[in-house]
CSV table of C-alpha atoms in Angstrom, one decimal:
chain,number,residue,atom,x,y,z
A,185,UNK,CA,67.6,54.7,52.1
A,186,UNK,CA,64.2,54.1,50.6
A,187,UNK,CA,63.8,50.8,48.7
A,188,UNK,CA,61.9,51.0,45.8
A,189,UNK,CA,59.2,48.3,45.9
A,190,UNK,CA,58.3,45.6,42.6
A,191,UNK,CA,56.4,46.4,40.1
A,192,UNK,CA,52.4,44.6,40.6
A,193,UNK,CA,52.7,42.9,37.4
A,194,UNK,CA,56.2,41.7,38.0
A,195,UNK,CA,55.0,40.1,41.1
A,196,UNK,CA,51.7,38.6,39.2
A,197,UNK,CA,53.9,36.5,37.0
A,198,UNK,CA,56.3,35.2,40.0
A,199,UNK,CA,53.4,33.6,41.8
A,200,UNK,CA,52.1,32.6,38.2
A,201,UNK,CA,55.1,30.5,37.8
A,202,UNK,CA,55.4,29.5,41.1
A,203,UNK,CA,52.0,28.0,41.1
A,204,UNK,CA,52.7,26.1,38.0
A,205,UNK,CA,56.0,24.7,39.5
A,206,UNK,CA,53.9,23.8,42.2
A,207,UNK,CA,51.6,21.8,40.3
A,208,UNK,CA,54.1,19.9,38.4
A,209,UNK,CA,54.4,15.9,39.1
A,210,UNK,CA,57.9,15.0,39.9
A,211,UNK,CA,56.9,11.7,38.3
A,212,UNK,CA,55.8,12.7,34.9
A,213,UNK,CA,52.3,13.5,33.3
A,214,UNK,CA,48.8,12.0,32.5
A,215,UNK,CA,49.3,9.8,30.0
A,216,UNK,CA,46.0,10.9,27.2
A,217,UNK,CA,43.5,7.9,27.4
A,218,UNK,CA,44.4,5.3,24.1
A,219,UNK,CA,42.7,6.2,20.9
A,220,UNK,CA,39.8,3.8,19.7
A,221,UNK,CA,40.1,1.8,16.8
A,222,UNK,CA,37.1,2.9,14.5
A,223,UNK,CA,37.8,-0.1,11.5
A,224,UNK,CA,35.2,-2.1,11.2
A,225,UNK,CA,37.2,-5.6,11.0
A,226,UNK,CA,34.1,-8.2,12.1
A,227,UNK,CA,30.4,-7.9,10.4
A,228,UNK,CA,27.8,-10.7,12.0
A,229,UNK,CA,24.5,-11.8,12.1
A,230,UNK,CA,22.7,-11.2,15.4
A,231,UNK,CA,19.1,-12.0,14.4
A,232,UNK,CA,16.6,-12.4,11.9
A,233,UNK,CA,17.5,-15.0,9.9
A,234,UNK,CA,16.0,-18.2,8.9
A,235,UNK,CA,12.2,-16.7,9.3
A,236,UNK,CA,9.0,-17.7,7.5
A,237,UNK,CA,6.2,-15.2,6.4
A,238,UNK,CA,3.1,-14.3,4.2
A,239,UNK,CA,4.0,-13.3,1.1
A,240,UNK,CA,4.3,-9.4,0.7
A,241,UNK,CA,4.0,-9.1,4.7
A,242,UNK,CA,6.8,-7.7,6.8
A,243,UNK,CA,8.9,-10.3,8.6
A,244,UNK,CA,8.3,-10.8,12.4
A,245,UNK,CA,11.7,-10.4,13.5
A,246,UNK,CA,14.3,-7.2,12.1
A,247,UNK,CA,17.4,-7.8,10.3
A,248,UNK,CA,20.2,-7.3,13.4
A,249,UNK,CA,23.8,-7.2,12.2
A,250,UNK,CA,26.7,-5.7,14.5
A,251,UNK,CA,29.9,-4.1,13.9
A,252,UNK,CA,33.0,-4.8,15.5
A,253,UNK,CA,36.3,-3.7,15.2
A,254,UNK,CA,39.8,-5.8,15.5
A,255,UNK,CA,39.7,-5.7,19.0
A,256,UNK,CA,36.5,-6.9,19.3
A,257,UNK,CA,34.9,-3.3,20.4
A,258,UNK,CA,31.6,-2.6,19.0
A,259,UNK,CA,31.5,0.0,16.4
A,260,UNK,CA,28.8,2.8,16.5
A,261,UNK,CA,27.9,5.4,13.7
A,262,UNK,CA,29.1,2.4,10.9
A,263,UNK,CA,26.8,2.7,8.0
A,264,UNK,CA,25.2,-0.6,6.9
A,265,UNK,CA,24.0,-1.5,3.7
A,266,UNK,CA,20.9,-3.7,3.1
A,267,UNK,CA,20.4,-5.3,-0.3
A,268,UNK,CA,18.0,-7.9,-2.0
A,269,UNK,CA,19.9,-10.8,-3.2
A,270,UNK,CA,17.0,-12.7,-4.3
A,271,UNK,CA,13.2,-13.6,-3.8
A,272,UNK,CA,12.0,-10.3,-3.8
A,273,UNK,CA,10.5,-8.1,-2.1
A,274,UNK,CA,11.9,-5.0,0.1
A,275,UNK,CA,14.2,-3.5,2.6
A,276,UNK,CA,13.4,-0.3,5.2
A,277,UNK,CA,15.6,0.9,5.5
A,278,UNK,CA,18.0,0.5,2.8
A,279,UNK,CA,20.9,2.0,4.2
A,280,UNK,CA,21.0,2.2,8.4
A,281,UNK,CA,23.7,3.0,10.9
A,282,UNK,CA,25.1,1.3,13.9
A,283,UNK,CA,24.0,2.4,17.1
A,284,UNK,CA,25.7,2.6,20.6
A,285,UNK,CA,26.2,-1.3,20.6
A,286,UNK,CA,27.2,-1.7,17.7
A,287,UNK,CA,23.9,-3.0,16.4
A,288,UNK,CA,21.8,-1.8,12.6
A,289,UNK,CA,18.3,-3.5,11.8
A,290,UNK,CA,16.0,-3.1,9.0
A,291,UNK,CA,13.0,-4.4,7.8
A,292,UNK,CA,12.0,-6.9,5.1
A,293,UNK,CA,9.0,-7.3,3.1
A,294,UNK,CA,8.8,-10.5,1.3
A,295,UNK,CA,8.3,-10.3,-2.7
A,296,UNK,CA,4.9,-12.0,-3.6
A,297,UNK,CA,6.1,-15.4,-4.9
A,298,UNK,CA,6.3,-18.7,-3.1
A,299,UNK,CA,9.7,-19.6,-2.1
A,300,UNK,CA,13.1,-18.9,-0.6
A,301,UNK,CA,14.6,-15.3,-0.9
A,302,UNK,CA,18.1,-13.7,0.6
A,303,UNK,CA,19.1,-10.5,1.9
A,304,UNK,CA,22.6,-8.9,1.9
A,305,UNK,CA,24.2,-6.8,4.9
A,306,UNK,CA,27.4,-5.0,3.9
A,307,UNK,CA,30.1,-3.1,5.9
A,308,UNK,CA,32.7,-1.1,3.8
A,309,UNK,CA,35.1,-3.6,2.3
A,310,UNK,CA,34.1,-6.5,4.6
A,311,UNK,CA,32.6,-10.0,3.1
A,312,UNK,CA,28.6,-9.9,3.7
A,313,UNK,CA,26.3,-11.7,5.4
A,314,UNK,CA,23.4,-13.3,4.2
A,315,UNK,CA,19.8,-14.0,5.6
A,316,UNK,CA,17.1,-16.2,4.5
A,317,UNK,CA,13.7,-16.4,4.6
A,318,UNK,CA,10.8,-18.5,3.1
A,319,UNK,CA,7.8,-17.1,2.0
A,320,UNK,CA,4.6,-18.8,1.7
A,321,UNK,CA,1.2,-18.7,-0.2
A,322,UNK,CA,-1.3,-16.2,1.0
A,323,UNK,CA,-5.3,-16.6,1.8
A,324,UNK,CA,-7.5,-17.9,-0.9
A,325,UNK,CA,-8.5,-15.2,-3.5
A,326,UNK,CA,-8.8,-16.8,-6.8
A,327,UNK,CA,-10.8,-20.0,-7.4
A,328,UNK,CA,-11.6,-22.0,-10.7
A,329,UNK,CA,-13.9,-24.8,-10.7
A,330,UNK,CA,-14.1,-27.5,-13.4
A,331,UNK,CA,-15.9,-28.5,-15.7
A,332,UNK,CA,-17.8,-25.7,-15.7
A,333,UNK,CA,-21.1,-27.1,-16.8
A,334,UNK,CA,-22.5,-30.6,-16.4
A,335,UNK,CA,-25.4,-32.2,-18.1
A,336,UNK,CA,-27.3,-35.6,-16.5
A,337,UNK,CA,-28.7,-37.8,-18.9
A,338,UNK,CA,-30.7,-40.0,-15.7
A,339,UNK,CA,-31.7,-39.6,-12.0
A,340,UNK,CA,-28.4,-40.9,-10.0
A,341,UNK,CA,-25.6,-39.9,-12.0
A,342,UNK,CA,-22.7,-38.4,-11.1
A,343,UNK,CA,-19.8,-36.5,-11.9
A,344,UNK,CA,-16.6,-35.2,-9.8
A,345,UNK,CA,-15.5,-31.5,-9.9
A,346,UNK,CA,-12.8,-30.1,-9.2
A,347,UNK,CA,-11.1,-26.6,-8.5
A,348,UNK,CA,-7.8,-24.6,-8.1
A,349,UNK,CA,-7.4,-21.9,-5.7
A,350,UNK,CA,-4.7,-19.2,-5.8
A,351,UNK,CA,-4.0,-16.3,-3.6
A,352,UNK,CA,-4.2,-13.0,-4.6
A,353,UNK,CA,-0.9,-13.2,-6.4
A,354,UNK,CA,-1.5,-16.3,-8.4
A,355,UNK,CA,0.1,-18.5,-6.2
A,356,UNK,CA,-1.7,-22.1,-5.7
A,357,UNK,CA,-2.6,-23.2,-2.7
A,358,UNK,CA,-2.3,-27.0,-2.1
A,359,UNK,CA,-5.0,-29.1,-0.3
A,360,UNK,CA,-7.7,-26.1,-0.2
A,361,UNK,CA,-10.5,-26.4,2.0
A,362,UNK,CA,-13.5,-25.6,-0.6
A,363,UNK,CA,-17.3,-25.7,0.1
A,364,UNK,CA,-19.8,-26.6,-2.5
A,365,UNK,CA,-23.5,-25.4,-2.8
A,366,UNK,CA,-26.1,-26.6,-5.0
A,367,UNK,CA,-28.8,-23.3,-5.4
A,368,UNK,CA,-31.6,-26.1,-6.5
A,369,UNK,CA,-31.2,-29.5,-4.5
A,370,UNK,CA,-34.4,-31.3,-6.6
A,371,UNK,CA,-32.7,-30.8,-9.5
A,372,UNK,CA,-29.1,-31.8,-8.3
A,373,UNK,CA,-26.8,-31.9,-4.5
A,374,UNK,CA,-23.7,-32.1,-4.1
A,375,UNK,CA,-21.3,-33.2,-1.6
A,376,UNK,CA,-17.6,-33.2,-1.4
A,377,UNK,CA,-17.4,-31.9,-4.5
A,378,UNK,CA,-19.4,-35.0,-5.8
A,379,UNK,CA,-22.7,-33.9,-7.5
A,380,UNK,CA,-25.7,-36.2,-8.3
A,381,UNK,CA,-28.5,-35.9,-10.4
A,382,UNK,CA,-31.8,-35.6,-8.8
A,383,UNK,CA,-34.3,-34.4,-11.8
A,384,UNK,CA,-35.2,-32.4,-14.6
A,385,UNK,CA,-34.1,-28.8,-14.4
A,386,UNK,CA,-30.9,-26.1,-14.3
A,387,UNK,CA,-29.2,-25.4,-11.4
A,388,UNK,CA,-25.8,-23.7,-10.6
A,389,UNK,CA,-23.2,-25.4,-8.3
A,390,UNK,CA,-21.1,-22.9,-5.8
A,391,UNK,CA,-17.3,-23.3,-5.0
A,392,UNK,CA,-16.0,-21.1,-2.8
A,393,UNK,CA,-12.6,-20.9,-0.8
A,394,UNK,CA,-11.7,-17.5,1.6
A,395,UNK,CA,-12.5,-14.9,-0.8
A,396,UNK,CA,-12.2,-17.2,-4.0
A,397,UNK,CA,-15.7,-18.2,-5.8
A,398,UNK,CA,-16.7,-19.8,-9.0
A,399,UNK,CA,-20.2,-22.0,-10.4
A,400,UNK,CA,-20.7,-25.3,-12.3
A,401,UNK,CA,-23.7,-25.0,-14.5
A,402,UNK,CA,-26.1,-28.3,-14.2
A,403,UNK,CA,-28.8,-29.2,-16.2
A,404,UNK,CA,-30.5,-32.0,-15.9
A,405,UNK,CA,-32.4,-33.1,-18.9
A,406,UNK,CA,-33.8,-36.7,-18.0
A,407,UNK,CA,-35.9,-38.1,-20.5
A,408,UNK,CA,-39.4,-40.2,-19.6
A,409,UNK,CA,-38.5,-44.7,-19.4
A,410,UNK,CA,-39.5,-45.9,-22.8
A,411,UNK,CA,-41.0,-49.7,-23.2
A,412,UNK,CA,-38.6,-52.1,-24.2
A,413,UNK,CA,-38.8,-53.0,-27.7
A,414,UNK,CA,-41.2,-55.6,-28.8
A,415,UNK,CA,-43.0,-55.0,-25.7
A,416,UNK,CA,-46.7,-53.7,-26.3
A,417,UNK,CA,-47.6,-51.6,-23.8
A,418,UNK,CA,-49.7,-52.7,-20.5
A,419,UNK,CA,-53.3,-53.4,-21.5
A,420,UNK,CA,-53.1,-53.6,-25.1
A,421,UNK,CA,-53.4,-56.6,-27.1
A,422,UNK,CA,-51.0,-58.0,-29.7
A,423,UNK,CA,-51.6,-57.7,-33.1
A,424,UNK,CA,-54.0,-60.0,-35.2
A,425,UNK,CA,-55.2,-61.2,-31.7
A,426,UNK,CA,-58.9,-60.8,-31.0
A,427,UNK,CA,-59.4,-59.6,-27.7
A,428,UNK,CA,-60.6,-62.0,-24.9
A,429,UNK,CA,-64.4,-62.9,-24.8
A,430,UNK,CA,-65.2,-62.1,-28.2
């Protein structure tokens, strides 16, 4: 008798199945790999805090914060929010994200007045962290000098002047370093910031401090010695007195 022989798709699917039997682990599966943890649990400062700049400069250092989660994983692609508590100034940018370690940065320019300010990292519903940073005067810009006109009344007087500098957002500066000129020295010089009076005459005296200038106006206006009263002059005689020899 003639046997009829199987069907080719018939015997696909056998060795199909067979194969996949034959693949099978008599001790179970894979287990899949455990699921990270993406809450942020842990927000904390890495770096940048506690600096001192020039007011309305950049700090030296970034603002580093990282993101962790219970675990104590790092946590990337966590958006961070940067805000100005106080002191001024501004943040770039205002809004960053963590990278592969966990870590987001941004920048802070300091407001333009002396003193302490604070910036505010924030992570979802997580406390923030603060940083700090003191800002300082800038160069000289602005300078006053007082009084701002002198007048000498005799040869050697004196007179004391004085000045205030600022920077070029009106913040004083303490303890300048300040130069004084005198345009005309026979008519006054000046030293220190101490002028004396040399002659008859206008002058101008010069302050200046970085880009911070300002004048005194001098005059002097010394008047000619006068004899001393009841004093004739040399070489005359006293009245009602005939003169010698005669």
């Amino acid at each position: 008798m003639k046997q009829r022989s199987m069907p080719w798709g018939a015997a696909l699917g056998i060795l199909c199945l067979s194969a996949l039997a034959g693949c099978g682990d008599s001790g179970g599966g894979t287990e899949p790999p455990p699921v990270k943890d993406t809450r942020p649990h842990s927000l904390v400062i890495v770096d940048g805090d506690g600096q001192t700049g020039t007011v309305a400069t950049v700090l030296d250092d970034s603002l580093v914060v990282k993101v962790t989660n219970e675990a104590g994983a790092t946590l990337s692609d966590v958006s961070v929010e940067w805000s100005v508590a106080s002191g001024g100034g501004s943040l770039s940018p205002a809004t960053s994200r963590t990278d592969g370690n966990g870590l987001a940065r941004t920048a802070w320019t300091l407001g333009t007045a002396v003193g302490s300010g604070e910036v505010t990292a924030k992570v979802a519903n997580l406390p923030p962290v603060a940083f700090t940073a003191e800002a300082e005067h800038g160069e000289a810009a602005n300078l006053v000098a007082t009084p701002a006109e002198i007048v000498f009344e005799a040869i050697g007087d004196t007179a004391h002047l004085g000045a205030a500098v600022e920077d070029a957002y009106g913040n004083p500066i303490p303890d300048p370093t300040i130069s004084w000129a005198s345009l005309d020295t026979t008519v006054a010089t000046v030293s220190a910031g101490v002028i004396e009076a040399v002659g008859n005459g206008t002058t101008s005296v010069i302050a200046t401090s970085g880009e911070g200038a300002d004048t005194v106006a001098v005059r002097g206006q010394v008047s000619a010695a006068e004899d001393p009263p009841g004093e004739d002059p040399p070489g005359e005689d006293p009245p009602g007195e005939d003169p010698p020899g005669e």
